[in-house]
Amino acid sequence: MFRTALRNVLAHKARLLMTVLAVMLGVAFVSGTLVFTNTLSNALQNSSAKGFDQVDVAVRPGAGDDDADATSKPPELTRALLDESAKVPGAASAIGVVTGFTAIADKDGKLIGGGFQSEGANYWGDKDTRYPLKDGAAPKGADQVALDARTAERAGYQVGDTVRLSVDGPVLSPTVSGIFTTDDGNVTAGGSLALFDTATAQRLFGKAGTYDEIDVKAAAGTSQTALKAALDKALPRNAVETTTATKLADDQAKSIASGMSGLKQGLLVFAGIALFVGTFIIANTFTMLVAQRTKELALMRAVGASRRQVTRSVLIEAFVVGAVAAVTGLVTGIGIGAGLRVLIVKLGATLPDGPLIVTPGTVGAALAVGILITMLAAWLPGRRAAKIPPVAAMSSVHATATTKSLVLRNTLGALVSGAGVAVVLAATSMKGSDGQAPMGIGAALLITGVFILTPLLSRPLIAAAGPLMRGFGVAGKLARQNSVRNPRRTAATASALMIGLTLITGMTVMAGSLQQAIDKMASASIRADYVVSMANGNGLSPDVAEKLAKTPGVTAVSPLSDGAVRIDDTSEWVTGVTGPAIGELTKLTVDDGTFKVGGTQVVVDDDVAKSRGWKAGSAFTVAFDDGQKQRLTVAGVYQGNDVVSGLLIDNTVLAPHRTNAADHTDKRVMVKTSDGATSATKDRLAKALGDNPAIKIQSRKDISNEIAQTFTLVLNMLYGLLAMAVLVAVLGVINTLAMSVFERSQEIGMLRAIGLDRKGIKRMVRLESLVISLFGGVLGIGLGVFFGWAAGELLGTSMPTYELVLPWARMALFLLLAATVGILAALWPARRAARMNMLTAIKSE
């Protein structure tokens, strides 16, 4: 049976080619994902580990004494602790480290890096081997700075140039004294690093006389563990916390691996989709191969082969096909993994160097996935072939689906689809994350149910195309009849395309609806012309609001500052605002009372009001950070959103109770101007703030566009990933048509003999492919719209402005894509059918 199966594979090489390609693409996606993520993770971990080469034990501030008063000053790393650490037995040297956010502008005044990746630190003089100088000298004094080589190259800075930068304060213009190299993770990820001398760094980052960390280097012959023990013994207990570099590197490696797992899982999901689509092609291919070899299999049964042996022979064929596809897929995947890394670098991302990582797990996963998927998909056709009675098969009486089997299939499909719809609808009534799992289960059930029902759906939907097909004459009529001749085959071919278009359409509907909801939220809740914030998401200095208020043309300003209070012995976050101005800057729907903030009057959103049992006129007592209490009254209850929410209190009430004025920062500042949102107004505001690269000044449109860019980027990435599934579906259509042409060779020869020319044969095959592809496209778009609506209903529970937006132009484009798939997929099978010799075709069996 093994030799027979092997001969069958070699005899049907051309027919199995598309199956091999489909499996190979899925396996390549899986192995490429594993190679790429393992390579990237290994490079980042090695780069991170290099950052700990100059430290054996890190000393950081401890938690302090448990019995200390709440107002006590937290432990700090002072110069005395640094000197004491350097004198510990086994210590060779100790370095004090100071770090903080530092925004660097390029020569056009734009921020370099990703905001949160823009950092600054101190250079520890001649003893600091962490940052080898590539050019120039170490920074000295407040008017000098050293830049990392990647940032200097990107921005075009050289030693002696003046650079504009900001450290949570006014814009500075120091001179570039030197350029250094570094393996810092933020820099390799595309960020920037600026170095100041220690005294300047301490002053800029608000750490006068103190450090964020003390890095201790061990003397020769002293282990990290021994040095840590010596430091623990010498330094004050609870005032410091010591950690070995090995532990830091291990923790960093785990953090990187955890971060990469999300990317890996996301890519593997799409690889799984491509493989799932490929199972339809495999099942279709083996079903048709088995049907074409019915007499051969019956003869094997007649000479003594058992049902199990027949099934086994089909599975052996599948094993060979899967093994070939898995090996080629693995090799292709290694190339994809290497190519992805090069592509990301070409697109501007900065990645650390490192070797290409191909683990035994990647090889095993590729082989297992390719072989198992192929054998599982071929098992049902093989089992069905073994059940064909030898006498019936040898008489060419193919076992067609019985009425009982069709009724059973349609009943099962209706039940599964109904269950899927019910679960999805139930999930739409849930809130937030509670409905995600039921939504996923319902979607899987519905897609499965529709797939089971596809043979039943194919007849009426394809029949609806009848009037259009009549315009193509005899070729159109034959194409329509051929497409419904074998509903199961048509269903399996169309379902592959249906799944890809379902996902694409659903995501497009959600993205468009979310974008409109965000636009509505911004326009519906904000009257301010501009919202000012820090590029890294940190708080703004209070003097930003003061400077904006003094700018010509500004009519209203209100900072939004966070604070914590206690109400009924529970903590509650509040937002401090400028009471008289907040009404001019926001446009919130008030459900109860009036929107009035000032003195002892506050407003709360509906969620806080509901949880506290408040309404307009309710009074309550708050306890501030300094321990003082005050009685406040709810003036109104408004509908909160992602822009403005929670309890709003006047800053004149909140600010006097802050225990540490240095901790007072504003998350955002809202600004309204007499001229509205214009480029001249924006330039005027930027100039008032010193053209600070660390500060973002955004209009309502800018905020929406920023979010839209994120949506567009993610959507385009998903389109690219799902293109793999669509490509596999195209291979399925080509495969089905090619094998169908071979199966109908005698019929095509007869059509040629009675007068249908080669153009007519080509047109017939192309129209058949077009109808099947459009059938899959219509089902996919319909399901995608339903899933997009359902997911939107789930999102709408937390986003009141959300409403369904149907992207008609995009959906028309997707339908056109399905038609294009059908036309392109039919080119080779149609050409092959038209070139058949009619006499040879008539004589074929």
Tab-separated table of C-alpha atoms in Angstrom, residues 228-595:
chain	number	residue	atom	x	y	z
A	228	LYS	CA	25.772	41.988	47.000
A	229	ALA	CA	26.137	40.393	50.438
A	230	ALA	CA	28.856	42.897	51.367
A	231	LEU	CA	26.728	45.842	50.244
A	232	ASP	CA	23.691	44.543	52.143
A	233	LYS	CA	25.826	44.346	55.270
A	234	ALA	CA	27.415	47.795	54.891
A	235	LEU	CA	24.486	49.923	53.689
A	236	PRO	CA	21.491	50.989	55.829
A	237	ARG	CA	18.749	48.388	55.964
A	238	ASN	CA	15.474	49.303	54.145
A	239	ALA	CA	17.115	52.475	52.827
A	240	VAL	CA	18.478	50.676	49.780
A	241	GLU	CA	17.693	47.655	47.647
A	242	THR	CA	20.512	45.710	45.943
A	243	THR	CA	20.223	43.516	42.833
A	244	THR	CA	22.910	41.616	40.933
A	245	ALA	CA	23.453	42.381	37.234
A	246	THR	CA	22.655	38.750	36.426
A	247	LYS	CA	19.242	39.129	38.061
A	248	LEU	CA	18.656	42.439	36.250
A	249	ALA	CA	19.588	40.863	32.910
A	250	ASP	CA	17.319	37.859	33.573
A	251	ASP	CA	14.415	40.134	34.500
A	252	GLN	CA	15.016	42.225	31.382
A	253	ALA	CA	15.123	39.073	29.242
A	254	LYS	CA	11.802	37.920	30.693
A	255	SER	CA	10.307	41.342	30.062
A	256	ILE	CA	11.478	41.279	26.430
A	257	ALA	CA	10.185	37.734	25.949
A	258	SER	CA	6.839	38.764	27.428
A	259	GLY	CA	6.658	41.770	25.116
A	260	MET	CA	7.531	39.646	22.083
A	261	SER	CA	4.924	37.001	22.959
A	262	GLY	CA	2.093	39.355	21.996
A	263	LEU	CA	3.618	40.002	18.570
A	264	LYS	CA	4.343	36.306	18.103
A	265	GLN	CA	0.804	35.258	19.055
A	266	GLY	CA	-0.722	37.889	16.795
A	267	LEU	CA	1.305	36.747	13.775
A	268	LEU	CA	0.611	33.082	14.539
A	269	VAL	CA	-3.136	33.802	14.562
A	270	PHE	CA	-2.899	34.940	10.956
A	271	ALA	CA	-0.704	31.965	10.097
A	272	GLY	CA	-3.439	29.780	11.603
A	273	ILE	CA	-6.047	31.509	9.431
A	274	ALA	CA	-3.957	30.809	6.321
A	275	LEU	CA	-3.595	27.152	7.348
A	276	PHE	CA	-7.311	26.895	8.118
A	277	VAL	CA	-8.103	28.204	4.650
A	278	GLY	CA	-5.565	25.721	3.274
A	279	THR	CA	-7.477	22.798	4.796
A	280	PHE	CA	-10.335	23.493	2.378
A	281	ILE	CA	-7.918	23.179	-0.555
A	282	ILE	CA	-6.412	19.953	0.793
A	283	ALA	CA	-9.817	18.394	1.452
A	284	ASN	CA	-11.049	19.504	-1.981
A	285	THR	CA	-7.961	18.151	-3.736
A	286	PHE	CA	-8.080	14.732	-2.127
A	287	THR	CA	-11.850	14.495	-2.568
A	288	MET	CA	-11.435	15.076	-6.314
A	289	LEU	CA	-8.413	12.761	-6.584
A	290	VAL	CA	-10.313	10.005	-4.823
A	291	ALA	CA	-13.364	10.546	-7.053
A	292	GLN	CA	-11.175	10.343	-10.175
A	293	ARG	CA	-9.610	7.094	-8.943
A	294	THR	CA	-12.853	5.397	-7.903
A	295	LYS	CA	-12.360	2.402	-10.193
A	296	GLU	CA	-8.754	2.004	-9.083
A	297	LEU	CA	-9.718	1.997	-5.398
A	298	ALA	CA	-12.595	-0.420	-6.069
A	299	LEU	CA	-10.205	-2.798	-7.836
A	300	MET	CA	-7.920	-2.660	-4.803
A	301	ARG	CA	-10.885	-3.549	-2.608
A	302	ALA	CA	-11.823	-6.396	-4.951
A	303	VAL	CA	-8.355	-7.970	-4.782
A	304	GLY	CA	-8.353	-7.963	-0.999
A	305	ALA	CA	-7.553	-4.472	0.298
A	306	SER	CA	-9.528	-3.599	3.410
A	307	ARG	CA	-11.257	-0.272	4.077
A	308	ARG	CA	-8.529	0.602	6.569
A	309	GLN	CA	-5.828	-0.042	3.942
A	310	VAL	CA	-7.585	2.196	1.410
A	311	THR	CA	-7.884	4.989	3.979
A	312	ARG	CA	-4.260	4.425	4.963
A	313	SER	CA	-3.091	4.738	1.356
A	314	VAL	CA	-4.779	8.135	1.067
A	315	LEU	CA	-3.212	9.234	4.374
A	316	ILE	CA	0.224	8.089	3.176
A	317	GLU	CA	-0.221	10.289	0.100
A	318	ALA	CA	-1.179	13.158	2.388
A	319	PHE	CA	1.870	12.497	4.563
A	320	VAL	CA	4.216	12.717	1.575
A	321	VAL	CA	2.525	15.900	0.307
A	322	GLY	CA	2.593	17.420	3.815
A	323	ALA	CA	6.255	16.526	4.364
A	324	VAL	CA	7.327	18.117	1.063
A	325	ALA	CA	5.227	21.216	1.789
A	326	ALA	CA	6.521	21.459	5.375
A	327	VAL	CA	10.194	21.263	4.364
A	328	THR	CA	9.827	23.842	1.575
A	329	GLY	CA	7.687	25.983	3.900
A	330	LEU	CA	10.358	25.858	6.600
A	331	VAL	CA	13.083	26.950	4.174
A	332	THR	CA	10.828	29.701	2.791
A	333	GLY	CA	9.910	30.763	6.336
A	334	ILE	CA	13.564	31.183	7.281
A	335	GLY	CA	13.890	33.489	4.280
A	336	ILE	CA	10.729	35.371	5.339
A	337	GLY	CA	12.079	35.812	8.875
A	338	ALA	CA	15.344	37.258	7.542
A	339	GLY	CA	13.448	39.416	5.038
A	340	LEU	CA	11.120	40.846	7.690
A	341	ARG	CA	14.088	41.999	9.724
A	342	VAL	CA	15.660	43.717	6.701
A	343	LEU	CA	12.295	45.266	5.758
A	344	ILE	CA	11.741	46.739	9.231
A	345	VAL	CA	15.197	48.309	9.152
A	346	LYS	CA	14.501	49.706	5.665
A	347	LEU	CA	11.269	51.257	6.975
A	348	GLY	CA	13.277	53.244	9.510
A	349	ALA	CA	13.179	51.071	12.634
A	350	THR	CA	16.443	50.577	14.508
A	351	LEU	CA	17.194	47.022	15.597
A	352	PRO	CA	20.276	45.636	17.342
A	353	ASP	CA	22.553	43.318	15.378
A	354	GLY	CA	22.452	39.575	15.947
A	355	PRO	CA	22.437	36.190	14.192
A	356	LEU	CA	19.387	34.599	12.569
A	357	ILE	CA	17.852	32.230	15.153
A	358	VAL	CA	16.348	28.934	13.912
A	359	THR	CA	15.538	26.829	16.977
A	360	PRO	CA	14.720	23.096	17.029
A	361	GLY	CA	11.258	24.157	18.191
A	362	THR	CA	10.762	26.159	14.991
A	363	VAL	CA	11.793	23.182	12.840
A	364	GLY	CA	9.577	20.814	14.817
A	365	ALA	CA	6.593	23.182	14.699
A	366	ALA	CA	6.918	23.662	10.915
A	367	LEU	CA	7.118	19.922	10.202
A	368	ALA	CA	4.350	19.034	12.644
A	369	VAL	CA	1.982	21.738	11.382
A	370	GLY	CA	2.499	20.944	7.693
A	371	ILE	CA	2.150	17.178	8.036
A	372	LEU	CA	-0.670	17.109	10.592
A	373	ILE	CA	-2.823	19.713	8.799
A	374	THR	CA	-2.481	17.842	5.492
A	375	MET	CA	-3.260	14.435	6.986
A	376	LEU	CA	-6.232	15.707	8.988
A	377	ALA	CA	-7.714	17.413	5.926
A	378	ALA	CA	-7.231	14.255	3.807
A	379	TRP	CA	-8.650	11.859	6.395
A	380	LEU	CA	-12.330	12.486	5.591
A	381	PRO	CA	-11.957	11.996	1.788
A	382	GLY	CA	-9.947	8.835	2.448
A	383	ARG	CA	-12.568	7.503	4.848
A	384	ARG	CA	-15.326	8.326	2.353
A	385	ALA	CA	-13.421	6.514	-0.436
A	386	ALA	CA	-13.083	3.375	1.666
A	387	LYS	CA	-16.870	3.213	2.097
A	388	ILE	CA	-17.632	3.052	-1.652
A	389	PRO	CA	-18.882	-0.503	-2.533
A	390	PRO	CA	-16.431	-2.148	-4.986
A	391	VAL	CA	-19.146	-3.278	-7.425
A	392	ALA	CA	-20.787	0.148	-7.583
A	393	ALA	CA	-17.451	1.877	-8.051
A	394	MET	CA	-16.267	-0.501	-10.795
A	395	SER	CA	-19.524	0.191	-12.625
A	396	SER	CA	-18.680	3.923	-12.471
A	397	VAL	CA	-21.699	4.519	-10.270
A	398	HIS	CA	-20.207	7.195	-8.060
A	399	ALA	CA	-21.695	7.405	-4.622
A	400	THR	CA	-23.544	10.705	-4.654
A	401	ALA	CA	-24.800	12.354	-1.522
A	402	THR	CA	-28.060	10.828	-0.368
A	403	THR	CA	-31.119	12.872	0.575
A	404	LYS	CA	-30.675	11.737	4.160
A	405	SER	CA	-27.075	12.985	4.316
A	406	LEU	CA	-28.028	16.356	2.813
A	407	VAL	CA	-30.927	16.798	5.252
A	408	LEU	CA	-28.636	15.882	8.135
A	409	ARG	CA	-25.973	18.351	6.938
A	410	ASN	CA	-28.441	21.193	6.452
A	411	THR	CA	-30.093	20.560	9.818
A	412	LEU	CA	-26.729	20.517	11.587
A	413	GLY	CA	-25.663	23.693	9.749
A	414	ALA	CA	-28.873	25.492	10.701
A	415	LEU	CA	-28.497	24.518	14.362
A	416	VAL	CA	-24.828	25.559	14.569
A	417	SER	CA	-25.493	28.848	12.732
A	418	GLY	CA	-28.476	29.603	14.955
A	419	ALA	CA	-26.407	28.924	18.064
A	420	GLY	CA	-23.651	31.187	16.738
A	421	VAL	CA	-26.060	34.067	16.037
A	422	ALA	CA	-27.650	33.664	19.476
A	423	VAL	CA	-24.292	33.726	21.294
A	424	VAL	CA	-23.083	36.758	19.294
A	425	LEU	CA	-26.320	38.665	20.013
A	426	ALA	CA	-26.057	37.770	23.686
A	427	ALA	CA	-22.468	39.052	23.744
A	428	THR	CA	-23.544	42.431	22.319
A	429	SER	CA	-25.597	43.090	25.449
A	430	MET	CA	-22.594	42.523	27.741
A	431	LYS	CA	-20.111	45.173	28.850
A	432	GLY	CA	-16.503	45.543	27.731
A	433	SER	CA	-14.211	42.556	28.172
A	434	ASP	CA	-17.041	40.392	29.562
A	435	GLY	CA	-18.424	39.964	26.048
A	436	GLN	CA	-15.145	39.283	24.219
A	437	ALA	CA	-14.943	35.529	24.868
A	438	PRO	CA	-18.656	34.859	24.070
A	439	MET	CA	-18.285	37.010	20.946
A	440	GLY	CA	-15.333	34.893	19.759
A	441	ILE	CA	-17.152	31.625	20.476
A	442	GLY	CA	-20.296	32.841	18.690
A	443	ALA	CA	-18.264	34.007	15.668
A	444	ALA	CA	-16.544	30.602	15.400
A	445	LEU	CA	-19.897	28.798	15.628
A	446	LEU	CA	-21.509	31.042	13.006
A	447	ILE	CA	-18.639	30.675	10.507
A	448	THR	CA	-18.703	26.896	11.020
A	449	GLY	CA	-22.476	26.810	10.568
A	450	VAL	CA	-22.361	28.899	7.403
A	451	PHE	CA	-19.636	26.638	6.020
A	452	ILE	CA	-21.840	23.590	6.652
A	453	LEU	CA	-24.775	25.369	4.965
A	454	THR	CA	-22.744	26.688	2.023
A	455	PRO	CA	-23.780	23.850	-0.375
A	456	LEU	CA	-27.436	24.708	0.356
A	457	LEU	CA	-26.807	28.448	-0.033
A	458	SER	CA	-24.861	28.032	-3.269
A	459	ARG	CA	-27.852	27.096	-5.419
A	460	PRO	CA	-30.114	30.132	-4.732
A	461	LEU	CA	-27.258	32.649	-4.641
A	462	ILE	CA	-25.635	31.380	-7.849
A	463	ALA	CA	-29.064	31.107	-9.463
A	464	ALA	CA	-29.503	34.833	-8.743
A	465	ALA	CA	-26.631	35.440	-11.167
A	466	GLY	CA	-28.539	33.591	-13.895
A	467	PRO	CA	-29.894	36.690	-15.690
A	468	LEU	CA	-26.370	38.131	-15.931
A	469	MET	CA	-24.944	34.834	-17.176
A	470	ARG	CA	-27.477	34.646	-20.020
A	471	GLY	CA	-25.723	37.595	-21.619
A	472	PHE	CA	-22.723	35.326	-22.284
A	473	GLY	CA	-24.761	32.817	-24.274
A	474	VAL	CA	-24.089	29.086	-24.107
A	475	ALA	CA	-20.801	29.595	-22.223
A	476	GLY	CA	-22.624	31.508	-19.465
A	477	LYS	CA	-25.357	28.896	-19.139
A	478	LEU	CA	-22.816	26.047	-18.934
A	479	ALA	CA	-20.734	27.974	-16.378
A	480	ARG	CA	-23.737	28.461	-14.091
A	481	GLN	CA	-24.680	24.776	-14.343
A	482	ASN	CA	-21.090	23.652	-13.695
A	483	SER	CA	-20.796	25.841	-10.598
A	484	VAL	CA	-23.793	24.149	-8.934
A	485	ARG	CA	-23.139	20.659	-10.290
A	486	ASN	CA	-21.149	19.712	-7.199
A	487	PRO	CA	-22.366	22.013	-4.359
A	488	ARG	CA	-19.938	20.588	-1.812
A	489	ARG	CA	-16.939	21.307	-4.001
A	490	THR	CA	-18.224	24.780	-4.823
A	491	ALA	CA	-18.836	25.396	-1.127
A	492	ALA	CA	-15.342	24.335	-0.089
A	493	THR	CA	-13.752	26.492	-2.814
A	494	ALA	CA	-15.852	29.566	-1.995
A	495	SER	CA	-15.468	29.147	1.781
A	496	ALA	CA	-11.709	29.667	1.595
A	497	LEU	CA	-12.250	33.104	0.088
A	498	MET	CA	-15.226	33.765	2.382
A	499	ILE	CA	-13.120	33.505	5.558
A	500	GLY	CA	-10.509	35.988	4.363
A	501	LEU	CA	-13.111	38.555	3.236
A	502	THR	CA	-15.114	38.091	6.461
A	503	LEU	CA	-12.134	39.172	8.548
A	504	ILE	CA	-11.122	41.999	6.206
A	505	THR	CA	-14.661	43.416	6.008
A	506	GLY	CA	-15.295	43.097	9.747
A	507	MET	CA	-12.109	44.982	10.620
A	508	THR	CA	-12.833	47.687	8.047
A	509	VAL	CA	-16.340	48.240	9.417
A	510	MET	CA	-15.002	48.475	12.981
A	511	ALA	CA	-12.131	50.816	12.057
A	512	GLY	CA	-14.399	53.224	10.160
A	513	SER	CA	-17.012	53.241	12.917
A	514	LEU	CA	-14.400	53.790	15.641
A	515	GLN	CA	-12.827	56.659	13.749
A	516	GLN	CA	-16.183	58.425	13.386
A	517	ALA	CA	-16.931	57.810	17.066
A	518	ILE	CA	-13.623	59.415	18.063
A	519	ASP	CA	-14.240	62.388	15.764
A	520	LYS	CA	-17.685	62.825	17.319
A	521	MET	CA	-16.314	62.514	20.827
A	522	ALA	CA	-13.705	65.201	20.192
A	523	SER	CA	-16.176	67.599	18.562
A	524	ALA	CA	-19.029	66.793	20.943
A	525	SER	CA	-17.147	67.133	24.223
A	526	ILE	CA	-14.481	69.786	23.562
A	527	ARG	CA	-14.999	73.450	22.734
A	528	ALA	CA	-11.302	74.212	23.205
A	529	ASP	CA	-9.370	74.999	20.053
A	530	TYR	CA	-6.211	73.268	21.324
A	531	VAL	CA	-5.149	70.651	23.859
A	532	VAL	CA	-1.543	70.934	25.080
A	533	SER	CA	0.293	67.920	26.524
A	534	MET	CA	3.742	66.369	26.929
A	535	ALA	CA	5.044	64.184	24.096
A	536	ASN	CA	5.893	61.352	26.508
A	537	GLY	CA	2.586	61.462	28.383
A	538	ASN	CA	4.115	62.917	31.554
A	539	GLY	CA	2.710	65.948	33.326
A	540	LEU	CA	3.226	69.541	32.254
A	541	SER	CA	4.841	72.145	34.437
A	542	PRO	CA	2.235	74.520	35.983
A	543	ASP	CA	3.905	77.485	34.289
A	544	VAL	CA	2.732	76.169	30.882
A	545	ALA	CA	-0.863	77.160	31.667
A	546	GLU	CA	0.337	80.521	32.980
A	547	LYS	CA	2.316	81.263	29.796
A	548	LEU	CA	-0.592	80.243	27.569
A	549	ALA	CA	-3.014	82.446	29.524
A	550	LYS	CA	-0.774	85.457	28.830
A	551	THR	CA	-0.498	84.755	25.091
A	552	PRO	CA	-2.288	87.323	22.865
A	553	GLY	CA	-5.535	85.978	21.415
A	554	VAL	CA	-6.118	83.374	24.137
A	555	THR	CA	-9.582	83.791	25.674
A	556	ALA	CA	-9.795	80.828	28.064
A	557	VAL	CA	-7.309	78.363	29.617
A	558	SER	CA	-7.790	75.456	31.996
A	559	PRO	CA	-5.202	72.915	33.120
A	560	LEU	CA	-6.423	69.394	33.940
A	561	SER	CA	-4.403	68.113	36.892
A	562	ASP	CA	-4.834	64.780	38.657
A	563	GLY	CA	-5.143	64.436	42.403
A	564	ALA	CA	-6.215	61.832	44.950
A	565	VAL	CA	-8.652	62.415	47.800
A	566	ARG	CA	-10.475	60.180	50.257
A	567	ILE	CA	-14.260	60.031	50.341
A	568	ASP	CA	-15.969	57.806	52.910
A	569	ASP	CA	-12.612	56.147	53.661
A	570	THR	CA	-12.081	55.144	50.003
A	571	SER	CA	-9.716	56.755	47.485
A	572	GLU	CA	-11.091	58.708	44.533
A	573	TRP	CA	-9.128	60.357	41.733
A	574	VAL	CA	-10.218	63.895	40.980
A	575	THR	CA	-9.339	66.340	38.201
A	576	GLY	CA	-8.466	69.896	39.091
A	577	VAL	CA	-9.709	72.496	36.577
A	578	THR	CA	-10.094	76.255	36.298
A	579	GLY	CA	-13.745	76.559	37.341
A	580	PRO	CA	-14.762	79.751	35.481
A	581	ALA	CA	-13.156	78.574	32.205
A	582	ILE	CA	-13.967	74.855	32.047
A	583	GLY	CA	-17.517	75.494	30.846
A	584	GLU	CA	-16.195	77.454	27.841
A	585	LEU	CA	-13.676	74.743	26.990
A	586	THR	CA	-15.904	71.666	27.192
A	587	LYS	CA	-19.257	70.714	25.744
A	588	LEU	CA	-20.573	67.934	27.963
A	589	THR	CA	-24.109	66.578	28.206
A	590	VAL	CA	-25.517	67.234	31.687
A	591	ASP	CA	-28.065	64.666	32.876
A	592	ASP	CA	-28.849	66.266	36.228
A	593	GLY	CA	-28.317	69.775	37.653
A	594	THR	CA	-25.979	72.301	36.049
A	595	PHE	CA	-22.362	72.198	34.869
